[in-house]
mmCIF file of C-alpha atoms and ligand atoms in Angstrom:
data_model
loop_
_atom_site.group_PDB
_atom_site.id
_atom_site.type_symbol
_atom_site.label_atom_id
_atom_site.label_comp_id
_atom_site.label_asym_id
_atom_site.label_seq_id
_atom_site.Cartn_x
_atom_site.Cartn_y
_atom_site.Cartn_z
ATOM 1 C CA MET D 169 3.898 64.064 -12.193
ATOM 2 C CA LYS D 170 6.449 61.292 -11.396
ATOM 3 C CA ARG D 171 5.310 61.329 -7.740
ATOM 4 C CA TYR D 172 1.642 60.832 -8.735
ATOM 5 C CA LEU D 173 2.586 57.926 -11.005
ATOM 6 C CA LEU D 174 4.505 56.192 -8.169
ATOM 7 C CA ILE D 175 1.553 56.525 -5.740
ATOM 8 C CA LEU D 176 -0.827 55.189 -8.383
ATOM 9 C CA THR D 177 1.432 52.167 -9.045
ATOM 10 C CA ALA D 178 1.680 51.453 -5.305
ATOM 11 C CA VAL D 179 -2.139 51.578 -4.926
ATOM 12 C CA VAL D 180 -2.606 49.218 -7.889
ATOM 13 C CA LEU D 181 -0.013 46.758 -6.481
ATOM 14 C CA CYS D 182 -1.668 46.802 -3.031
ATOM 15 C CA LEU D 183 -5.084 46.125 -4.545
ATOM 16 C CA ALA D 184 -3.674 43.267 -6.644
ATOM 17 C CA ALA D 185 -1.975 41.724 -3.574
ATOM 18 C CA ALA D 186 -5.218 41.958 -1.593
ATOM 19 C CA CYS D 187 -7.143 40.248 -4.416
ATOM 20 C CA ASN D 188 -4.596 37.355 -4.643
ATOM 21 C CA LYS D 189 -4.439 36.642 -0.901
ATOM 22 C CA PRO D 190 -6.389 33.432 -0.156
ATOM 23 C CA SER D 191 -9.227 33.757 2.347
ATOM 24 C CA VAL D 192 -9.055 31.838 5.673
ATOM 25 C CA GLU D 193 -11.564 29.333 4.203
ATOM 26 C CA GLN D 194 -9.443 28.899 1.068
ATOM 27 C CA GLU D 195 -6.326 28.333 3.215
ATOM 28 C CA GLU D 196 -8.137 25.702 5.326
ATOM 29 C CA GLU D 197 -9.431 23.958 2.196
ATOM 30 C CA PHE D 198 -5.891 23.980 0.763
ATOM 31 C CA ALA D 199 -4.467 22.432 3.962
ATOM 32 C CA GLU D 200 -7.218 19.781 4.002
ATOM 33 C CA ASP D 201 -6.193 18.680 0.509
ATOM 34 C CA TYR D 202 -2.699 17.837 1.717
ATOM 35 C CA ILE D 203 -1.886 14.427 3.135
ATOM 36 C CA LEU D 204 0.283 14.870 6.221
ATOM 37 C CA ILE D 205 2.893 12.140 6.692
ATOM 38 C CA GLY D 206 5.283 11.655 9.605
ATOM 39 C CA PHE D 207 8.325 9.627 8.534
ATOM 40 C CA SER D 208 10.668 8.255 11.188
ATOM 41 C CA GLN D 209 13.890 7.264 9.429
ATOM 42 C CA LEU D 210 16.318 5.211 11.518
ATOM 43 C CA GLY D 211 19.491 7.100 10.623
ATOM 44 C CA ALA D 212 22.018 7.885 7.902
ATOM 45 C CA GLU D 213 24.539 5.054 8.281
ATOM 46 C CA SER D 214 24.993 4.135 4.593
ATOM 47 C CA ASP D 215 24.507 5.200 0.979
ATOM 48 C CA TRP D 216 21.592 2.757 0.935
ATOM 49 C CA ARG D 217 19.946 4.763 3.726
ATOM 50 C CA SER D 218 20.587 8.094 1.968
ATOM 51 C CA ALA D 219 19.007 6.731 -1.221
ATOM 52 C CA ASN D 220 16.029 5.510 0.807
ATOM 53 C CA THR D 221 15.561 8.928 2.472
ATOM 54 C CA GLU D 222 15.861 10.682 -0.887
ATOM 55 C CA SER D 223 13.280 8.342 -2.422
ATOM 56 C CA MET D 224 10.795 9.217 0.335
ATOM 57 C CA LYS D 225 11.485 12.958 0.186
ATOM 58 C CA SER D 226 11.202 13.145 -3.597
ATOM 59 C CA THR D 227 7.928 11.175 -3.562
ATOM 60 C CA PHE D 228 6.121 12.958 -0.747
ATOM 61 C CA THR D 229 6.466 16.527 -2.024
ATOM 62 C CA ALA D 230 4.100 19.478 -1.748
ATOM 63 C CA ALA D 231 3.767 19.396 -5.544
ATOM 64 C CA ASN D 232 2.438 15.824 -5.248
ATOM 65 C CA GLY D 233 -0.043 16.875 -2.545
ATOM 66 C CA TYR D 234 1.846 15.817 0.602
ATOM 67 C CA GLU D 235 3.445 17.412 3.579
ATOM 68 C CA LEU D 236 6.258 15.243 4.918
ATOM 69 C CA ILE D 237 7.574 15.618 8.450
ATOM 70 C CA PHE D 238 10.979 13.890 8.452
ATOM 71 C CA GLU D 239 12.716 12.762 11.643
ATOM 72 C CA ASP D 240 16.175 11.129 11.724
ATOM 73 C CA GLY D 241 16.372 8.633 14.623
ATOM 74 C CA GLN D 242 20.213 8.584 14.592
ATOM 75 C CA GLN D 243 20.277 4.800 15.152
ATOM 76 C CA LYS D 244 18.370 5.111 18.450
ATOM 77 C CA GLN D 245 15.036 3.398 18.935
ATOM 78 C CA SER D 246 14.204 5.855 21.745
ATOM 79 C CA ASN D 247 14.471 8.753 19.252
ATOM 80 C CA GLN D 248 12.150 6.932 16.854
ATOM 81 C CA ILE D 249 9.597 6.299 19.623
ATOM 82 C CA THR D 250 9.676 10.007 20.542
ATOM 83 C CA ALA D 251 9.180 10.928 16.862
ATOM 84 C CA ILE D 252 6.125 8.642 16.588
ATOM 85 C CA ARG D 253 4.605 10.179 19.744
ATOM 86 C CA THR D 254 5.155 13.655 18.283
ATOM 87 C CA PHE D 255 3.505 12.595 14.998
ATOM 88 C CA ILE D 256 0.491 11.405 17.005
ATOM 89 C CA GLN D 257 0.259 14.812 18.741
ATOM 90 C CA GLN D 258 0.554 16.521 15.355
ATOM 91 C CA GLU D 259 -2.402 14.427 14.155
ATOM 92 C CA VAL D 260 -0.649 13.276 10.982
ATOM 93 C CA ASP D 261 -2.669 11.274 8.455
ATOM 94 C CA TYR D 262 -0.098 8.464 8.196
ATOM 95 C CA ILE D 263 2.984 7.371 10.102
ATOM 96 C CA VAL D 264 5.783 5.730 8.116
ATOM 97 C CA LEU D 265 8.390 3.931 10.200
ATOM 98 C CA ALA D 266 11.775 2.568 9.059
ATOM 99 C CA PRO D 267 12.653 0.764 12.307
ATOM 100 C CA VAL D 268 16.262 0.409 13.491
ATOM 101 C CA THR D 269 15.628 -2.987 15.079
ATOM 102 C CA GLU D 270 12.693 -5.403 15.061
ATOM 103 C CA THR D 271 11.575 -5.578 18.704
ATOM 104 C CA GLY D 272 10.254 -3.017 21.209
ATOM 105 C CA TRP D 273 7.532 -1.334 19.151
ATOM 106 C CA ASP D 274 4.323 -2.760 20.684
ATOM 107 C CA THR D 275 3.519 0.092 23.087
ATOM 108 C CA VAL D 276 4.078 3.034 20.747
ATOM 109 C CA LEU D 277 2.326 1.332 17.806
ATOM 110 C CA GLN D 278 -0.648 0.630 20.106
ATOM 111 C CA GLU D 279 -0.711 4.389 20.852
ATOM 112 C CA ALA D 280 -0.798 5.152 17.105
ATOM 113 C CA LYS D 281 -3.564 2.590 16.610
ATOM 114 C CA ASP D 282 -5.591 4.081 19.502
ATOM 115 C CA ALA D 283 -5.212 7.493 17.818
ATOM 116 C CA GLY D 284 -6.584 5.974 14.587
ATOM 117 C CA ILE D 285 -3.423 6.680 12.573
ATOM 118 C CA PRO D 286 -2.398 3.986 10.055
ATOM 119 C CA VAL D 287 1.249 2.944 10.349
ATOM 120 C CA ILE D 288 3.228 1.779 7.316
ATOM 121 C CA ILE D 289 6.486 -0.039 8.033
ATOM 122 C CA VAL D 290 9.237 0.309 5.444
ATOM 123 C CA ASP D 291 12.532 -1.582 4.861
ATOM 124 C CA ARG D 292 13.196 -3.513 8.112
ATOM 125 C CA MET D 293 10.387 -5.326 9.891
ATOM 126 C CA VAL D 294 8.817 -4.958 13.331
ATOM 127 C CA ASP D 295 8.305 -7.992 15.551
ATOM 128 C CA VAL D 296 5.008 -7.295 17.369
ATOM 129 C CA ASP D 297 2.561 -9.620 19.150
ATOM 130 C CA ASP D 298 -0.453 -8.036 17.440
ATOM 131 C CA GLU D 299 -0.084 -7.793 13.642
ATOM 132 C CA THR D 300 -2.929 -5.231 13.479
ATOM 133 C CA LEU D 301 -0.556 -2.662 15.041
ATOM 134 C CA PHE D 302 0.666 -1.832 11.553
ATOM 135 C CA THR D 303 -1.292 -1.548 8.334
ATOM 136 C CA SER D 304 1.253 -2.676 5.799
ATOM 137 C CA TRP D 305 4.963 -3.368 5.329
ATOM 138 C CA VAL D 306 7.170 -3.001 2.242
ATOM 139 C CA GLY D 307 10.793 -4.093 2.018
ATOM 140 C CA SER D 308 13.308 -6.766 1.094
ATOM 141 C CA ASN D 309 13.426 -10.482 1.735
ATOM 142 C CA PHE D 310 16.721 -10.293 3.613
ATOM 143 C CA GLU D 311 17.017 -14.021 4.188
ATOM 144 C CA LEU D 312 16.510 -14.671 0.476
ATOM 145 C CA GLU D 313 19.277 -12.160 -0.280
ATOM 146 C CA GLY D 314 21.547 -14.159 2.039
ATOM 147 C CA LYS D 315 20.515 -17.440 0.446
ATOM 148 C CA LYS D 316 21.471 -16.085 -2.981
ATOM 149 C CA VAL D 317 24.975 -15.233 -1.756
ATOM 150 C CA THR D 318 25.482 -18.565 0.028
ATOM 151 C CA GLU D 319 24.069 -20.573 -2.893
ATOM 152 C CA TRP D 320 26.439 -18.735 -5.241
ATOM 153 C CA LEU D 321 29.377 -19.602 -2.938
ATOM 154 C CA HIS D 322 28.269 -23.234 -2.781
ATOM 155 C CA ARG D 323 27.954 -23.544 -6.566
ATOM 156 C CA TYR D 324 31.221 -21.663 -7.194
ATOM 157 C CA THR D 325 33.337 -23.685 -4.770
ATOM 158 C CA GLU D 326 31.841 -26.946 -6.080
ATOM 159 C CA ALA D 327 32.657 -25.906 -9.663
ATOM 160 C CA CYS D 328 36.239 -25.024 -8.642
ATOM 161 C CA GLY D 329 36.721 -28.303 -6.750
ATOM 162 C CA ILE D 330 37.202 -26.547 -3.390
ATOM 163 C CA GLN D 331 36.188 -28.803 -0.486
ATOM 164 C CA PRO D 332 33.696 -27.448 2.105
ATOM 165 C CA GLU D 333 36.175 -27.956 4.960
ATOM 166 C CA GLU D 334 38.638 -25.668 3.129
ATOM 167 C CA ILE D 335 36.195 -22.756 3.307
ATOM 168 C CA ASN D 336 36.910 -20.478 6.276
ATOM 169 C CA ILE D 337 34.379 -17.666 6.547
ATOM 170 C CA VAL D 338 33.992 -14.633 8.758
ATOM 171 C CA ASN D 339 30.749 -12.683 8.898
ATOM 172 C CA ILE D 340 30.812 -8.903 9.365
ATOM 173 C CA GLN D 341 27.234 -8.440 10.470
ATOM 174 C CA GLY D 342 24.948 -5.421 10.228
ATOM 175 C CA THR D 343 23.309 -3.683 13.171
ATOM 176 C CA ILE D 344 22.377 -6.462 15.574
ATOM 177 C CA GLY D 345 18.606 -6.958 15.811
ATOM 178 C CA ALA D 346 17.852 -5.305 12.435
ATOM 179 C CA SER D 347 15.918 -7.483 9.983
ATOM 180 C CA ALA D 348 18.687 -7.051 7.392
ATOM 181 C CA GLN D 349 21.182 -8.521 9.874
ATOM 182 C CA ILE D 350 18.870 -11.246 11.175
ATOM 183 C CA GLY D 351 17.955 -12.571 7.712
ATOM 184 C CA ARG D 352 21.437 -12.387 6.176
ATOM 185 C CA THR D 353 23.144 -13.870 9.262
ATOM 186 C CA LYS D 354 20.620 -16.719 9.384
ATOM 187 C CA ALA D 355 21.153 -17.576 5.713
ATOM 188 C CA LEU D 356 24.915 -17.871 6.248
ATOM 189 C CA ALA D 357 24.676 -19.864 9.488
ATOM 190 C CA ASP D 358 22.198 -22.301 7.858
ATOM 191 C CA ALA D 359 24.335 -22.737 4.717
ATOM 192 C CA ALA D 360 27.560 -23.224 6.737
ATOM 193 C CA LYS D 361 25.815 -25.969 8.722
ATOM 194 C CA GLU D 362 24.302 -27.575 5.621
ATOM 195 C CA HIS D 363 27.479 -27.606 3.537
ATOM 196 C CA GLY D 364 30.070 -28.068 6.299
ATOM 197 C CA TRP D 365 31.881 -24.713 5.896
ATOM 198 C CA ASN D 366 33.904 -23.307 8.809
ATOM 199 C CA LEU D 367 32.123 -20.210 10.093
ATOM 200 C CA LEU D 368 35.052 -18.865 12.109
ATOM 201 C CA ALA D 369 33.479 -15.720 13.585
ATOM 202 C CA GLU D 370 30.527 -13.321 13.471
ATOM 203 C CA MET D 371 31.012 -9.700 14.568
ATOM 204 C CA THR D 372 28.972 -6.583 13.926
ATOM 205 C CA GLY D 373 30.277 -3.836 11.658
ATOM 206 C CA ASP D 374 27.125 -1.712 12.224
ATOM 207 C CA PHE D 375 26.691 -1.338 8.444
ATOM 208 C CA THR D 376 29.552 1.212 8.348
ATOM 209 C CA GLN D 377 32.890 1.315 6.548
ATOM 210 C CA ALA D 378 34.911 2.420 9.597
ATOM 211 C CA LYS D 379 33.550 -0.407 11.768
ATOM 212 C CA GLY D 380 33.889 -2.884 8.889
ATOM 213 C CA ARG D 381 37.606 -2.067 8.646
ATOM 214 C CA GLU D 382 38.116 -2.184 12.413
ATOM 215 C CA VAL D 383 36.393 -5.580 12.718
ATOM 216 C CA MET D 384 38.300 -7.012 9.744
ATOM 217 C CA GLU D 385 41.640 -5.892 11.224
ATOM 218 C CA TYR D 386 40.717 -7.654 14.446
ATOM 219 C CA LEU D 387 39.650 -10.819 12.633
ATOM 220 C CA LEU D 388 42.832 -10.916 10.513
ATOM 221 C CA ASP D 389 44.853 -10.726 13.731
ATOM 222 C CA GLY D 390 42.897 -13.637 15.183
ATOM 223 C CA TYR D 391 42.698 -15.977 12.158
ATOM 224 C CA ASP D 392 45.352 -16.539 9.511
ATOM 225 C CA ASN D 393 43.190 -18.847 7.372
ATOM 226 C CA ILE D 394 40.250 -16.589 6.419
ATOM 227 C CA ASN D 395 39.408 -17.026 2.727
ATOM 228 C CA VAL D 396 35.817 -15.702 2.554
ATOM 229 C CA VAL D 397 34.420 -12.498 4.115
ATOM 230 C CA TYR D 398 30.636 -12.190 4.132
ATOM 231 C CA CYS D 399 29.875 -8.463 4.564
ATOM 232 C CA GLU D 400 26.274 -7.559 5.309
ATOM 233 C CA ASN D 401 26.429 -4.340 3.245
ATOM 234 C CA ASP D 402 28.504 -2.350 0.723
ATOM 235 C CA HIS D 403 30.238 -0.166 3.291
ATOM 236 C CA GLU D 404 31.411 -3.057 5.450
ATOM 237 C CA ALA D 405 32.876 -4.639 2.303
ATOM 238 C CA LEU D 406 34.825 -1.437 1.542
ATOM 239 C CA GLY D 407 36.150 -1.362 5.123
ATOM 240 C CA ALA D 408 37.071 -5.075 4.992
ATOM 241 C CA ILE D 409 38.947 -4.579 1.697
ATOM 242 C CA GLU D 410 40.922 -1.683 3.200
ATOM 243 C CA ALA D 411 41.962 -3.907 6.120
ATOM 244 C CA ILE D 412 42.827 -6.912 3.935
ATOM 245 C CA GLU D 413 44.961 -4.850 1.554
ATOM 246 C CA ALA D 414 46.634 -3.010 4.444
ATOM 247 C CA ALA D 415 47.619 -6.453 5.780
ATOM 248 C CA GLY D 416 49.348 -7.166 2.454
ATOM 249 C CA LYS D 417 46.772 -9.694 1.251
ATOM 250 C CA THR D 418 44.831 -9.771 -2.013
ATOM 251 C CA VAL D 419 41.066 -9.721 -2.416
ATOM 252 C CA GLY D 420 39.423 -11.720 -5.187
ATOM 253 C CA PRO D 421 37.596 -14.940 -6.033
ATOM 254 C CA ASP D 422 40.696 -17.130 -6.454
ATOM 255 C CA ILE D 423 40.672 -18.552 -2.941
ATOM 256 C CA ALA D 424 42.478 -21.707 -4.119
ATOM 257 C CA ASN D 425 45.494 -19.458 -4.740
ATOM 258 C CA GLY D 426 45.390 -17.397 -1.569
ATOM 259 C CA GLU D 427 42.955 -14.607 -2.448
ATOM 260 C CA ILE D 428 40.304 -13.568 0.083
ATOM 261 C CA MET D 429 36.834 -13.512 -1.421
ATOM 262 C CA VAL D 430 34.585 -10.597 -0.395
ATOM 263 C CA LEU D 431 30.808 -11.043 -0.667
ATOM 264 C CA ALA D 432 28.383 -8.160 -0.131
ATOM 265 C CA PHE D 433 24.820 -6.795 -0.135
ATOM 266 C CA ASP D 434 23.165 -3.586 -1.471
ATOM 267 C CA GLY D 435 24.979 -2.580 -4.686
ATOM 268 C CA ILE D 436 24.279 1.127 -4.091
ATOM 269 C CA ASN D 437 27.636 2.655 -3.202
ATOM 270 C CA ASP D 438 29.577 3.689 -6.357
ATOM 271 C CA GLU D 439 32.930 2.426 -5.101
ATOM 272 C CA ALA D 440 31.437 -0.942 -4.184
ATOM 273 C CA VAL D 441 29.931 -1.241 -7.676
ATOM 274 C CA ALA D 442 33.315 -0.350 -9.218
ATOM 275 C CA TYR D 443 34.962 -3.030 -7.012
ATOM 276 C CA LEU D 444 32.368 -5.551 -8.179
ATOM 277 C CA LYS D 445 33.379 -4.864 -11.781
ATOM 278 C CA GLU D 446 37.063 -5.176 -10.878
ATOM 279 C CA GLY D 447 36.427 -8.452 -9.035
ATOM 280 C CA LYS D 448 37.545 -7.102 -5.671
ATOM 281 C CA ILE D 449 34.014 -7.767 -4.447
ATOM 282 C CA THR D 450 33.054 -11.139 -5.912
ATOM 283 C CA CYS D 451 29.284 -10.778 -5.856
ATOM 284 C CA ILE D 452 26.555 -8.514 -4.493
ATOM 285 C CA ALA D 453 22.966 -9.391 -3.640
ATOM 286 C CA GLU D 454 20.901 -6.329 -4.479
ATOM 287 C CA CYS D 455 18.994 -4.582 -1.699
ATOM 288 C CA ASN D 456 16.695 -1.993 -3.248
ATOM 289 C CA PRO D 457 16.164 1.247 -1.267
ATOM 290 C CA LEU D 458 13.700 3.058 -3.562
ATOM 291 C CA HIS D 459 10.644 2.595 -1.401
ATOM 292 C CA GLY D 460 9.072 6.070 -1.753
ATOM 293 C CA PRO D 461 6.774 5.165 -4.707
ATOM 294 C CA ARG D 462 5.943 1.819 -3.048
ATOM 295 C CA VAL D 463 4.809 3.534 0.154
ATOM 296 C CA LYS D 464 2.845 6.008 -1.973
ATOM 297 C CA ALA D 465 1.075 3.119 -3.731
ATOM 298 C CA ILE D 466 0.007 1.781 -0.304
ATOM 299 C CA ILE D 467 -1.259 5.220 0.778
ATOM 300 C CA ASP D 468 -3.107 5.626 -2.553
ATOM 301 C CA GLN D 469 -4.939 2.369 -1.887
ATOM 302 C CA LEU D 470 -5.854 3.415 1.655
ATOM 303 C CA GLU D 471 -7.078 6.806 0.390
ATOM 304 C CA ALA D 472 -9.250 4.966 -2.151
ATOM 305 C CA GLY D 473 -10.751 2.848 0.645
ATOM 306 C CA ARG D 474 -8.976 -0.336 -0.457
ATOM 307 C CA VAL D 475 -6.984 -2.723 1.728
ATOM 308 C CA PRO D 476 -3.301 -2.938 0.724
ATOM 309 C CA GLY D 477 -1.333 -6.181 1.000
ATOM 310 C CA LYS D 478 0.033 -6.756 4.479
ATOM 311 C CA LEU D 479 3.573 -7.841 3.531
ATOM 312 C CA ASN D 480 4.982 -6.504 0.270
ATOM 313 C CA PHE D 481 8.313 -8.003 -0.793
ATOM 314 C CA VAL D 482 10.446 -6.234 -3.366
ATOM 315 C CA GLU D 483 12.059 -8.213 -6.219
ATOM 316 C CA GLU D 484 15.825 -7.904 -6.288
ATOM 317 C CA GLY D 485 18.745 -8.998 -8.453
ATOM 318 C CA PHE D 486 22.132 -10.563 -7.942
ATOM 319 C CA SER D 487 25.366 -9.558 -9.717
ATOM 320 C CA SER D 488 28.896 -10.800 -10.246
ATOM 321 C CA ALA D 489 31.707 -10.260 -12.728
ATOM 322 C CA ASP D 490 32.658 -13.931 -12.395
ATOM 323 C CA THR D 491 31.117 -16.194 -15.022
ATOM 324 C CA THR D 492 31.332 -19.511 -13.123
ATOM 325 C CA VAL D 493 27.719 -19.476 -11.866
ATOM 326 C CA SER D 494 24.988 -18.248 -14.219
ATOM 327 C CA SER D 495 21.833 -18.923 -12.160
ATOM 328 C CA LEU D 496 20.789 -19.919 -8.666
ATOM 329 C CA VAL D 497 18.071 -22.307 -7.528
ATOM 330 C CA ILE D 498 16.657 -21.511 -4.101
ATOM 331 C CA ASP D 499 13.662 -23.321 -2.620
ATOM 332 C CA GLY D 500 12.738 -24.534 -6.123
ATOM 333 C CA GLN D 501 12.841 -21.053 -7.663
ATOM 334 C CA VAL D 502 15.405 -19.955 -10.256
ATOM 335 C CA TYR D 503 17.161 -16.589 -9.891
ATOM 336 C CA GLY D 504 19.416 -15.137 -12.584
ATOM 337 C CA VAL D 505 22.950 -13.902 -11.997
ATOM 338 C CA THR D 506 23.585 -10.604 -13.790
ATOM 339 C CA LEU D 507 27.081 -10.658 -15.232
ATOM 340 C CA VAL D 508 28.606 -7.223 -14.867
ATOM 341 C CA GLU D 509 31.197 -6.197 -17.403
ATOM 342 C CA LYS D 510 34.645 -6.789 -15.983
ATOM 343 C CA THR D 511 36.884 -3.733 -15.787
ATOM 344 C CA GLU D 512 40.589 -3.417 -15.066
ATOM 345 C CA PRO D 513 41.471 -1.828 -11.729
ATOM 346 C CA VAL D 514 42.112 1.894 -12.022
ATOM 347 C CA ALA D 515 45.894 2.276 -11.776
ATOM 348 C CA GLU D 516 47.159 4.604 -9.053
ATOM 349 C CA PRO D 517 48.729 7.678 -10.798
ATOM 350 C CA GLU D 518 52.529 7.494 -10.634
ATOM 351 C CA VAL D 519 54.071 10.249 -8.515
ATOM 352 C CA PRO D 520 57.172 11.766 -10.232
ATOM 353 C CA GLU D 521 60.342 11.289 -8.190
ATOM 354 C CA SER D 522 60.744 15.042 -7.736
ATOM 355 C CA GLU D 523 57.347 15.194 -5.970
ATOM 356 C CA GLN D 524 57.981 12.179 -3.745
ATOM 357 C CA GLU D 525 58.600 12.942 -0.073
HETATM 358 O O1 AHR T 236 17.920 -2.394 6.120
HETATM 359 C C1 AHR T 236 18.642 -2.301 4.941
HETATM 360 C C2 AHR T 236 20.096 -2.163 5.261
HETATM 361 O O2 AHR T 236 20.295 -0.994 6.007
HETATM 362 C C3 AHR T 236 21.044 -2.028 4.095
HETATM 363 O O3 AHR T 236 21.500 -3.230 3.581
HETATM 364 C C4 AHR T 236 22.166 -1.301 4.755
HETATM 365 O O4 AHR T 236 23.134 -0.775 3.886
HETATM 366 C C5 AHR T 236 21.395 -0.280 5.468
HETATM 367 O O5 AHR T 236 22.069 0.481 6.323
#
């Protein structure tokens, strides 16, 4: 009796499975409903980049009706070009490119255009002769971010009675040729010229903490009068602080009394945000990485047959724990300074004598 019951159950289960299996036509229809996106991300150099990748992956999910092919370029433009060519062969519906640097994209974007695949550029910009090679771009105004930082420094030093010729700055730059580096470096160079600050040196820290520390150590060896460090992202600021403290110096806004002021961009890394509250990083110009929904909005418009804006700038904030400057005026526009609540530095736990080496 038991044996007959088992056979009967197996037959019923097989029949049910056969009924649920989608037909070839149903499967094709299902696949046609999906929007296939090839995303070439430039790398994974920072927390900003990880947040950007996560924003794209959590937006373009199967549940939302997308299939996302993700390729990490590992900081190499050649890898990104190969990824785009593969996306073209895979006949994706859209290509999304977060380019490592601005130049060198004309040929491969022409190939995508010839294949009839719209290309959306995200975060950094591309510098191409023919603007029709990409459909739309969304990202930050990197030069404006830099202008916010330099205007804050100008207003702060004026308020504290510090003369321009007493300001000795070093710039730890981002990846050379990336829009984020180009815009932020330009803002500093222009402001130094305008106000008469000493821009002692510019060196790349590749947007990483390890390189930021290495570069800062080198700069501290070369210059004994540095009082401002302009770091083109959170991680470089963390590396610079490590080097400054290891050299026995103090970071902070009180440059009139020997502190070294650290200025930064992003505001994504938790430690950098904690340092902002403690005053170890004096101010941070926000760089917002959450572009997934913004790219989706562009694709939604294209799917609906509308023409999205060509250049889409994201609005960003500016934060400091120092109360000296409450707003910034740049090119006639007023930007607020968000005052973050000041916190005391977390004290290092004391090691009992018996446990000391
Ligand atoms: O292009 C944006 C920049 O790239 C961010 O400021 C930096 O942290 C990232 O690596």
